[in-house]
Coordinates of C-alpha atoms and ligand atoms in Angstrom, one line a residue:
M1 CA 59.7 125.8 10.3
E2 CA 56.9 128.1 12.8
S3 CA 54.3 128.5 11.3
A4 CA 53.1 131.3 13.3
T5 CA 56.3 133.5 12.2
A6 CA 55.5 132.8 8.4
V7 CA 52.0 133.2 8.3
S8 CA 50.1 136.2 10.0
T9 CA 46.9 134.6 12.1
A10 CA 44.1 136.9 13.1
E11 CA 42.3 135.4 16.7
E12 CA 41.0 132.9 14.4
S13 CA 42.3 132.8 10.1
I14 CA 44.9 132.4 8.5
E15 CA 46.0 135.1 6.5
V16 CA 47.7 133.7 2.6
L17 CA 49.7 136.0 1.3
D18 CA 51.0 136.4 -2.0
P19 CA 54.8 135.8 -2.0
A20 CA 55.2 137.6 -5.6
T21 CA 53.9 140.7 -3.6
G22 CA 53.6 139.9 -0.2
A23 CA 49.8 141.1 -0.5
V24 CA 47.1 139.5 1.7
I25 CA 44.7 137.1 -0.9
E26 CA 42.1 135.8 1.7
N27 CA 41.4 135.1 5.1
V28 CA 40.6 131.6 6.1
P29 CA 39.0 130.3 8.7
I30 CA 41.2 127.9 11.0
D31 CA 39.4 124.8 12.1
S32 CA 39.5 124.4 15.9
P33 CA 40.2 120.9 17.3
E34 CA 36.2 120.4 17.6
N35 CA 35.5 120.8 13.9
V36 CA 38.1 118.7 12.8
A37 CA 36.4 115.8 15.0
E38 CA 33.3 116.4 13.7
T39 CA 34.7 116.5 10.3
V40 CA 36.3 113.0 10.4
Q41 CA 33.3 111.6 12.3
R42 CA 31.1 112.8 9.6
V43 CA 33.1 111.2 6.9
R44 CA 33.7 108.1 8.7
A45 CA 30.4 107.4 9.1
N46 CA 29.9 107.3 5.0
Q47 CA 33.2 105.3 4.5
P48 CA 31.2 101.7 4.5
E49 CA 28.9 102.8 2.0
W50 CA 32.4 104.3 -0.1
E51 CA 34.1 101.4 0.3
A52 CA 31.0 98.8 -0.6
V53 CA 30.6 100.6 -3.8
G54 CA 33.9 98.8 -5.0
I55 CA 36.9 99.4 -6.9
E56 CA 35.5 100.8 -10.6
G57 CA 32.8 101.8 -8.2
R58 CA 35.5 104.6 -7.0
Y59 CA 37.6 104.6 -9.9
H60 CA 33.9 106.2 -11.3
W61 CA 34.3 109.3 -9.2
L62 CA 37.8 109.7 -9.5
G63 CA 37.7 109.6 -13.1
K64 CA 35.1 112.8 -12.5
L65 CA 37.9 114.4 -10.6
R66 CA 40.5 114.1 -13.0
D67 CA 38.5 115.5 -15.8
W68 CA 37.1 118.0 -13.8
L69 CA 40.9 119.1 -13.1
L70 CA 41.6 118.9 -16.7
D71 CA 38.8 121.2 -17.7
N72 CA 39.6 123.9 -14.8
Q73 CA 43.5 123.6 -14.6
E74 CA 43.7 127.1 -15.4
R75 CA 41.0 128.4 -12.8
V76 CA 43.0 126.0 -10.5
L77 CA 46.5 127.2 -11.7
D78 CA 46.1 130.8 -11.3
T79 CA 45.0 130.1 -7.8
M80 CA 47.6 128.1 -6.6
Q81 CA 50.3 130.1 -8.9
R82 CA 49.1 133.4 -6.6
E83 CA 49.4 131.6 -3.1
T84 CA 53.0 129.8 -4.0
G85 CA 54.9 132.6 -6.1
K86 CA 55.2 130.0 -8.2
V87 CA 55.9 130.6 -12.6
R88 CA 53.2 129.4 -14.4
A89 CA 55.3 126.7 -15.7
D90 CA 56.1 124.7 -12.7
A91 CA 52.6 124.9 -11.9
E92 CA 51.2 123.3 -14.9
N93 CA 52.8 120.0 -13.6
E94 CA 50.1 119.7 -11.0
P95 CA 47.2 118.6 -13.1
G96 CA 48.7 116.5 -15.6
Y97 CA 50.1 114.2 -12.6
L98 CA 47.2 114.0 -10.6
A99 CA 44.8 112.8 -13.6
D100 CA 48.1 110.5 -14.3
L101 CA 48.3 108.9 -10.7
I102 CA 44.1 108.5 -11.3
N103 CA 44.8 106.4 -14.3
F104 CA 47.3 104.5 -12.6
Y105 CA 45.8 103.3 -9.4
G106 CA 42.2 103.4 -11.1
S107 CA 43.3 100.7 -13.7
R108 CA 45.5 98.9 -11.0
A109 CA 43.7 98.9 -8.0
A110 CA 42.3 95.5 -8.2
G111 CA 45.8 93.9 -9.3
F112 CA 47.3 95.6 -5.8
I113 CA 44.2 94.9 -3.3
G114 CA 42.6 92.6 -5.0
E115 CA 41.8 89.9 -2.7
E116 CA 45.0 87.2 -3.0
S117 CA 44.4 83.8 -3.4
V118 CA 47.7 81.8 -2.1
R119 CA 49.1 78.1 -2.0
P120 CA 49.6 76.1 0.9
H121 CA 53.5 76.1 1.8
S122 CA 53.0 72.8 3.6
P123 CA 51.1 69.9 2.7
L124 CA 49.9 69.8 6.0
L125 CA 47.8 72.6 5.0
A126 CA 46.3 71.2 1.9
A127 CA 43.0 70.8 3.6
K128 CA 42.8 74.8 4.0
K129 CA 42.1 77.7 1.5
L130 CA 44.1 81.1 2.3
R131 CA 43.4 84.0 0.9
I132 CA 44.2 87.7 1.6
Q133 CA 41.8 90.6 1.8
Y134 CA 42.8 93.8 1.8
R135 CA 40.2 96.3 3.8
P136 CA 40.7 100.2 4.2
Y137 CA 41.7 102.1 7.2
P138 CA 38.6 103.8 7.3
V139 CA 40.0 107.3 7.7
V140 CA 43.3 108.8 6.5
G141 CA 44.2 111.8 8.0
I142 CA 47.1 114.1 5.8
I143 CA 49.0 116.9 6.4
S144 CA 50.6 118.6 3.6
P145 CA 53.4 121.4 3.0
W146 CA 53.5 124.5 0.6
N147 CA 55.5 123.4 -2.5
F148 CA 53.1 121.7 -4.0
P149 CA 49.9 122.3 -2.7
L150 CA 48.2 119.9 -4.7
I151 CA 51.0 117.1 -5.8
L152 CA 51.6 116.9 -2.4
S153 CA 47.9 116.5 -0.6
L154 CA 45.6 115.3 -3.1
G155 CA 48.4 113.4 -4.5
D156 CA 47.8 111.1 -1.2
A157 CA 44.6 111.3 -1.3
I158 CA 44.2 109.5 -4.4
P159 CA 45.8 105.8 -3.9
A160 CA 43.6 106.4 -0.2
L161 CA 40.0 107.1 -1.7
Q162 CA 40.9 105.0 -4.7
A163 CA 41.7 102.2 -1.4
G164 CA 37.8 102.9 0.3
C165 CA 39.2 104.8 3.0
A166 CA 37.4 108.5 3.6
V167 CA 40.4 111.8 3.6
V168 CA 40.7 114.5 5.6
I169 CA 43.8 116.7 4.8
K170 CA 45.5 119.5 6.3
P171 CA 46.8 121.6 4.1
S172 CA 49.7 123.8 4.6
E173 CA 48.9 127.0 6.5
F174 CA 50.5 129.1 3.4
T175 CA 49.0 127.5 0.7
P176 CA 45.6 126.0 1.1
L177 CA 43.4 128.0 -1.9
G178 CA 44.4 125.7 -4.3
L179 CA 43.1 122.5 -2.6
A180 CA 39.8 124.0 -0.5
E181 CA 38.6 124.6 -4.6
V182 CA 39.1 121.1 -5.6
V183 CA 37.5 120.0 -2.2
E184 CA 34.4 122.2 -3.0
A185 CA 34.5 121.0 -6.5
W186 CA 34.1 117.6 -5.5
K187 CA 31.1 118.4 -2.8
Q188 CA 29.1 120.5 -4.8
E189 CA 30.2 120.9 -8.7
L190 CA 30.8 116.9 -8.6
G191 CA 28.3 115.9 -6.2
G192 CA 31.0 113.2 -4.9
P193 CA 30.5 111.3 -2.1
D194 CA 31.2 112.9 1.5
V195 CA 34.0 110.6 2.3
F196 CA 36.8 113.3 1.5
D197 CA 37.1 117.2 2.9
C198 CA 39.5 119.1 4.2
V199 CA 40.5 121.2 7.5
H200 CA 42.4 124.7 7.7
G201 CA 45.2 125.3 10.2
V202 CA 48.5 125.5 11.3
G203 CA 50.6 122.4 14.3
E204 CA 47.6 122.5 16.0
T205 CA 45.1 121.5 13.4
G206 CA 47.4 119.1 12.6
G207 CA 47.9 117.6 15.8
A208 CA 44.1 116.9 16.2
L209 CA 43.8 115.6 12.6
V210 CA 46.2 113.1 13.7
D211 CA 44.2 112.0 16.9
E212 CA 41.6 111.5 15.2
V213 CA 42.3 109.8 12.1
D214 CA 43.1 105.5 11.6
F215 CA 46.3 106.3 9.7
V216 CA 48.5 109.5 9.0
Q217 CA 50.0 110.0 5.7
F218 CA 52.4 113.2 6.4
T219 CA 54.9 115.4 4.4
G220 CA 57.1 118.2 5.4
S221 CA 60.1 118.7 7.6
D222 CA 61.8 115.8 9.6
R223 CA 61.7 118.2 12.8
T224 CA 57.5 118.0 12.5
G225 CA 57.6 114.5 10.9
R226 CA 58.9 113.6 14.6
K227 CA 56.4 115.4 16.3
V228 CA 53.7 113.7 14.3
M229 CA 54.9 110.6 15.0
A230 CA 55.3 111.2 18.9
R231 CA 51.6 111.9 18.3
A232 CA 50.4 109.3 16.6
A233 CA 52.1 106.6 19.4
D234 CA 49.7 108.0 21.7
T235 CA 46.9 106.1 19.9
L236 CA 49.2 103.2 18.2
T237 CA 48.1 105.1 14.6
P238 CA 50.5 104.1 11.8
V239 CA 51.9 107.2 10.1
S240 CA 54.0 107.1 6.7
L241 CA 56.6 110.1 6.7
E242 CA 57.8 111.8 3.5
L243 CA 60.5 114.4 4.6
G244 CA 63.5 116.4 3.8
G245 CA 66.2 115.9 1.4
K246 CA 69.8 117.0 0.8
D247 CA 70.2 115.5 -2.7
P248 CA 73.4 114.7 -4.0
M249 CA 74.1 114.1 -7.7
I250 CA 77.0 112.8 -8.9
V251 CA 79.0 113.8 -12.4
L252 CA 81.4 111.6 -13.9
S253 CA 84.5 112.3 -16.1
D254 CA 82.6 110.1 -18.8
A255 CA 79.6 112.2 -18.3
D256 CA 77.8 113.9 -21.2
V257 CA 78.8 117.4 -19.2
D258 CA 75.7 119.8 -21.1
R259 CA 73.4 117.3 -20.3
A260 CA 74.5 116.9 -16.4
A261 CA 75.1 120.9 -16.9
N262 CA 71.4 121.7 -18.0
A263 CA 69.7 119.0 -15.4
A264 CA 71.7 120.1 -12.4
A265 CA 70.3 124.1 -13.4
W266 CA 66.4 122.4 -14.0
G267 CA 66.8 120.1 -11.1
G268 CA 68.5 122.5 -8.7
M269 CA 66.4 125.8 -9.6
M270 CA 62.9 124.5 -10.7
N271 CA 59.8 125.7 -8.4
A272 CA 62.8 128.3 -7.1
G273 CA 64.7 125.1 -5.4
Q274 CA 61.7 124.1 -3.1
I275 CA 61.3 120.5 -4.0
C276 CA 62.1 117.8 -1.2
L277 CA 63.8 116.1 -4.8
S278 CA 65.6 119.3 -5.5
V279 CA 69.6 118.5 -6.8
E280 CA 71.5 120.4 -3.8
R281 CA 75.0 119.3 -3.7
I282 CA 76.8 118.1 -7.1
Y283 CA 80.2 116.5 -6.7
V284 CA 82.1 116.2 -10.1
E285 CA 85.3 113.8 -10.7
E286 CA 88.0 116.3 -11.6
P287 CA 88.4 116.2 -15.4
A288 CA 85.1 117.2 -16.1
Y289 CA 84.8 120.3 -13.2
D290 CA 86.3 123.2 -15.1
E291 CA 83.7 122.5 -17.8
F292 CA 80.2 121.8 -16.0
I293 CA 80.8 125.1 -13.3
N294 CA 81.6 126.9 -16.0
K295 CA 78.7 125.4 -18.1
L296 CA 76.2 125.6 -15.1
A297 CA 76.6 128.8 -14.1
T298 CA 75.9 130.3 -17.9
E299 CA 73.0 128.4 -18.1
V300 CA 72.1 129.3 -13.8
G301 CA 73.6 132.8 -14.8
R302 CA 70.5 133.7 -17.9
L303 CA 67.4 132.1 -16.0
R304 CA 64.5 134.7 -15.3
Q305 CA 63.0 135.7 -12.4
G306 CA 59.6 137.0 -11.7
V307 CA 56.3 136.7 -12.1
D308 CA 55.0 135.9 -14.8
D309 CA 52.5 135.8 -17.9
A310 CA 51.3 133.9 -21.0
S311 CA 53.4 136.6 -23.1
N312 CA 56.5 137.2 -20.9
P313 CA 57.3 133.5 -19.0
K314 CA 59.9 133.1 -16.4
D315 CA 61.9 130.5 -15.1
V316 CA 62.2 130.9 -11.5
G317 CA 59.9 132.1 -9.1
A318 CA 59.4 133.1 -5.6
M319 CA 60.3 131.6 -2.0
T320 CA 56.7 130.5 -1.2
S321 CA 57.5 130.7 2.6
P322 CA 59.2 134.3 4.1
N323 CA 61.1 131.6 6.5
Q324 CA 62.6 129.7 3.6
A325 CA 63.7 132.3 2.6
A326 CA 65.6 133.1 5.3
I327 CA 66.7 129.7 6.1
V328 CA 68.5 129.7 2.2
E329 CA 69.7 133.5 3.2
E330 CA 71.3 131.7 6.4
H331 CA 73.0 128.9 4.3
V332 CA 74.1 131.0 1.4
S333 CA 76.5 133.7 3.9
D334 CA 77.3 131.2 5.9
A335 CA 78.9 129.6 3.0
L336 CA 80.2 132.7 1.8
A337 CA 82.0 134.0 5.2
A338 CA 83.6 130.2 5.2
G339 CA 85.4 131.1 2.3
A340 CA 82.8 129.6 -0.4
R341 CA 82.6 132.2 -3.7
A342 CA 79.3 132.4 -5.6
L343 CA 79.8 132.3 -9.1
T344 CA 76.3 133.4 -9.9
G345 CA 73.7 134.7 -7.9
G346 CA 74.7 134.5 -4.2
K347 CA 71.6 137.3 -2.3
R348 CA 68.2 138.3 -2.6
A349 CA 67.0 139.3 -5.2
E350 CA 66.4 143.2 -5.7
R351 CA 62.5 143.0 -6.5
P352 CA 59.2 142.9 -4.2
G353 CA 58.7 139.8 -2.5
D354 CA 60.2 137.4 -1.8
Y355 CA 63.0 136.1 -3.7
F356 CA 66.7 134.5 -4.3
E357 CA 68.8 135.1 -7.1
P358 CA 69.1 131.9 -8.3
T359 CA 72.5 130.5 -7.1
V360 CA 75.9 128.3 -8.1
L361 CA 78.7 127.8 -5.0
V362 CA 81.9 126.3 -5.6
D363 CA 84.7 125.7 -3.0
V364 CA 82.2 124.9 -0.7
D365 CA 82.7 121.7 2.1
H366 CA 80.8 119.3 4.4
S367 CA 81.6 121.9 7.4
M368 CA 79.3 124.2 5.9
K369 CA 75.4 124.1 5.9
V370 CA 74.5 125.0 2.7
M371 CA 75.9 121.2 2.0
R372 CA 74.8 119.8 4.9
D373 CA 71.1 120.6 6.0
E374 CA 68.0 121.1 3.5
T375 CA 68.2 124.8 2.1
F376 CA 65.0 124.3 -0.3
G377 CA 65.7 127.3 -2.1
P378 CA 67.5 128.2 -5.6
V379 CA 71.1 127.5 -4.8
V380 CA 73.3 124.3 -5.1
G381 CA 76.8 124.1 -4.1
V382 CA 79.3 122.6 -5.9
M383 CA 82.6 120.1 -4.9
K384 CA 85.3 118.6 -6.8
V385 CA 86.3 115.4 -6.2
R386 CA 89.5 112.7 -7.2
D387 CA 87.2 109.9 -8.2
A388 CA 83.8 108.2 -7.6
E389 CA 84.7 106.7 -4.8
E390 CA 85.2 109.7 -3.2
A391 CA 81.8 111.3 -4.7
V392 CA 80.2 107.9 -3.1
R393 CA 81.7 108.3 0.0
L394 CA 81.0 112.7 0.1
A395 CA 76.9 111.7 -2.0
N396 CA 76.0 109.3 1.3
D397 CA 77.6 111.4 4.2
S398 CA 74.2 113.0 4.9
R399 CA 71.4 112.4 7.5
Y400 CA 69.1 112.8 4.4
G401 CA 68.4 109.7 2.0
L402 CA 65.5 111.2 0.1
G403 CA 67.1 110.7 -3.7
G404 CA 70.0 111.4 -5.8
S405 CA 71.0 111.4 -9.6
V406 CA 74.1 110.6 -11.4
F407 CA 75.9 111.0 -14.7
G408 CA 78.1 109.4 -16.4
E409 CA 78.5 106.8 -19.4
R410 CA 75.5 104.5 -18.5
E411 CA 76.8 101.6 -16.9
R412 CA 79.3 102.9 -15.0
A413 CA 77.0 105.5 -14.1
E414 CA 74.7 102.8 -13.1
Q415 CA 77.0 101.3 -11.1
V416 CA 77.6 104.2 -9.1
A417 CA 73.7 104.8 -8.7
R418 CA 73.3 101.7 -7.0
R419 CA 76.1 102.6 -4.2
V420 CA 74.3 105.6 -3.4
E421 CA 72.3 105.4 0.1
C422 CA 68.6 107.0 -0.9
G423 CA 65.4 106.1 -1.9
A424 CA 65.5 106.6 -5.3
V425 CA 68.7 107.1 -8.1
N426 CA 68.2 108.7 -11.3
V427 CA 70.4 107.6 -13.7
N428 CA 71.7 110.5 -16.3
D429 CA 68.4 112.7 -15.3
V430 CA 66.8 114.5 -12.1
L431 CA 63.6 114.8 -10.6
I432 CA 62.1 112.3 -13.2
N433 CA 61.6 109.2 -10.9
Y434 CA 58.3 111.3 -9.1
F435 CA 56.5 111.0 -12.5
A436 CA 57.5 107.3 -12.4
M437 CA 54.7 105.9 -10.4
D438 CA 55.3 102.5 -11.1
V439 CA 58.3 102.5 -8.6
P440 CA 58.1 103.7 -5.0
M441 CA 59.2 106.7 -4.0
G442 CA 60.4 107.1 -0.1
G443 CA 63.2 108.0 1.8
W444 CA 65.9 106.3 3.6
K445 CA 67.8 107.5 7.2
Q446 CA 66.3 110.6 8.4
S447 CA 64.1 111.3 4.7
G448 CA 61.1 109.3 5.8
I449 CA 59.4 106.0 6.8
G450 CA 57.3 104.3 3.9
T451 CA 56.8 105.2 1.1
R452 CA 54.4 106.1 -1.9
H453 CA 53.8 105.2 -5.8
G454 CA 53.6 101.9 -6.9
E455 CA 52.0 98.8 -4.8
G456 CA 53.0 99.6 -2.0
G457 CA 51.6 103.4 -2.3
I458 CA 48.2 101.7 -2.2
K459 CA 48.8 99.0 -0.2
K460 CA 49.9 101.0 2.6
Y461 CA 46.2 102.3 3.0
C462 CA 44.9 98.9 3.7
R463 CA 45.2 96.5 6.6
S464 CA 45.8 92.5 5.5
E465 CA 43.1 90.1 6.5
S466 CA 44.4 86.6 6.4
L467 CA 41.2 83.9 5.6
V468 CA 42.3 80.6 6.7
I469 CA 39.2 78.2 5.5
T470 CA 38.4 74.8 6.5
R471 CA 37.7 73.5 3.2
F472 CA 37.1 69.5 4.9
G473 CA 37.5 68.0 7.8
G474 CA 36.4 65.9 10.9
K475 CA 34.7 66.6 14.3
R476 CA 38.2 67.1 15.4
E477 CA 41.8 67.9 14.3
P478 CA 44.5 65.2 15.2
T479 CA 46.7 68.5 17.0
W480 CA 43.8 68.7 19.0
Y481 CA 42.8 67.2 22.2
P482 CA 42.6 65.1 23.8
Y483 CA 46.9 64.8 23.7
T484 CA 47.5 60.9 23.7
R485 CA 49.8 58.1 23.6
T486 CA 49.1 57.4 20.1
R487 CA 48.7 61.4 19.1
R488 CA 51.9 61.5 19.7
R489 CA 53.5 58.7 17.8
L490 CA 52.0 59.8 15.2
L491 CA 52.6 63.5 15.2
A492 CA 55.6 64.1 16.1
P493 CA 57.2 61.4 12.8
I494 CA 54.9 63.4 10.5
S495 CA 56.0 67.0 11.2
R496 CA 59.6 65.6 10.9
F497 CA 59.0 64.0 7.9
F498 CA 58.0 67.1 6.2
N499 CA 60.7 69.5 7.8
A500 CA 63.5 67.0 7.9
R501 CA 65.2 67.5 3.7
D502 CA 67.5 64.6 3.9
W503 CA 66.0 61.0 4.3
R504 CA 67.6 59.8 7.3
R505 CA 66.5 62.4 9.4
R506 CA 62.6 61.9 7.4
L507 CA 62.3 58.5 8.4
G508 CA 64.3 59.1 12.2
L509 CA 67.2 56.9 11.0
E510 CA 69.9 56.1 14.1
R511 CA 73.0 58.3 13.4
Ligands
NAD601 P1 55.9 121.7 8.0 O1 57.2 120.5 8.5 O2 56.7 123.1 8.4 O3 55.2 121.4 7.7 C1 54.5 120.0 7.0 C2 52.5 120.2 7.4 O4 52.8 120.3 8.7 C3 52.2 122.1 7.4 O5 51.1 121.2 7.1 C4 52.2 122.3 9.0 O6 51.0 123.3 9.2 C5 51.8 121.0 9.7 N1 52.7 121.4 11.0 C6 53.6 122.3 11.6 N2 53.2 121.7 12.7 C7 52.3 120.1 13.0 C8 52.1 119.4 14.5 N3 52.7 119.9 15.4 N4 51.6 118.7 14.2 C9 50.9 118.5 12.7 N5 51.1 118.9 11.6 C10 52.1 119.9 11.9 O7 56.9 121.7 6.3 P2 56.8 122.4 5.1 O8 57.3 123.6 5.5 O9 55.9 123.0 5.1 O10 57.0 121.8 3.8 C11 59.0 122.0 3.7 C12 59.7 120.2 4.1 O11 58.5 119.1 3.5 C13 60.8 120.3 3.3 O12 61.7 119.3 4.4 C14 61.0 119.2 2.5 O13 61.9 118.8 1.9 C15 59.7 118.2 2.9 N6 58.8 117.9 1.8 C16 58.9 116.1 1.5 C17 58.3 115.7 0.6 C18 58.7 114.3 0.5 O14 57.9 113.7 -0.3 N7 59.5 113.6 0.7 C19 57.7 116.3 -0.5 C20 57.7 117.7 -0.3 C21 58.2 118.6 0.8

């Protein structure tokens, strides 16, 4: 989406708005491409020292950041809640996840990126010692979206910093304030090494960052992801892209329908549906359909929407960007005009700020935008299907392939889950795979390239250097010059002896 239409940019600053009221919170100066280059140059100069500190030394610093996040969470949550319009319960997911992530990578980094010793596969290499060492990309640039301003920026910075990289983040222009507070704390309150910073702005600042860094971690729309990848191609800079989704949920006839309906309500409406892994489309086997949609509509219909505080909690917050509210409205009106019915919701909420009513649509099909394109709002479309076969076919009928979920008797649901074409599938749960950081999370098809979490989530920030070390040897190897007749007579039979898999060929006997 075009940033300029969503955030009014004064001459050289971004106006950050409170989506719940439309009020201006703060003007943040935009970093020019020159500022971006200077910032990257500065942290690049300090990166070798950061790398030399070692895995334990870096965990020590990240541990200080973890403690700061836990000690100051109310302050950070206040800022983040204001710039996103989230309800408190949704915002509260962020500090806990980040603390867990710091501990996860801090305690496992040695196993994931420590030097590896490898046994040679062939006796011909017996005189060699094989090692792999993992060296960090000097500077990683992170470009992040607005839906989880810390998880999707700091959450990628943590494994990169733990790997020994310096990191510069460009947060979304809609939500730069919470992250800026954390970076400021790293620098001023914690006195952390000068290898971690952020720059602010819209697409131009993001593009400048791509030009300067050695690895790009991008999270955002597939549209911007393509631009980032094209720009990175100029400098042959590797990218990891975490893009959009249109996640399907399949409800089988033997599902616990109460659990499935409650999960669909939460998985579709949490964070006002502004999650890449939100449940956006649901396929229900015929025998369970009526009961499921009644329960889902009841559960969604009673969700409380608005600005909350400790004494008056709400369930669903605002749309963080005005552009997104317009997309959600377009998808819902397109579906209603083509014959869909809203069992609950179906329009913008009548209150100040950018709110869309939690919405359940039925009588939808794949000709409608709401079942094809990423809605990224508090809307689910539900279709009745004949059987699991049809559910799988429809679930896979998408250009996206980020996540999904299947509800049903455990073994049957697991078999169906294995056939869904996406990076992660939850069986009898939703969204939980994001917190199961032991396993990779990344998209198939147009949902991305690369993964975060697990071993790969830190290894991707490193380049492997293979060391082939000669333990003993004479003045020359038999394969080197001179190419004599004796050499020929010896080497070919030796190679044949070790590579053949039957004795006749090993010994070079006639057929
Ligand atoms: P977006 O693509 O509009 O913007 C993302 C970031 O890219 C912002 O910081 C923006 O300023 C920057 N940007 C814009 N143009 C750029 C350019 N030409 N070069 C470099 N940077 C540029 O996305 P958004 O609206 O902020 O976020 C919503 C999208 O993010 C949704 O599609 C959602 O599914 C996706 N998302 C994906 C994941 C995931 O892990 N797969 C997680 C959250 C969100």
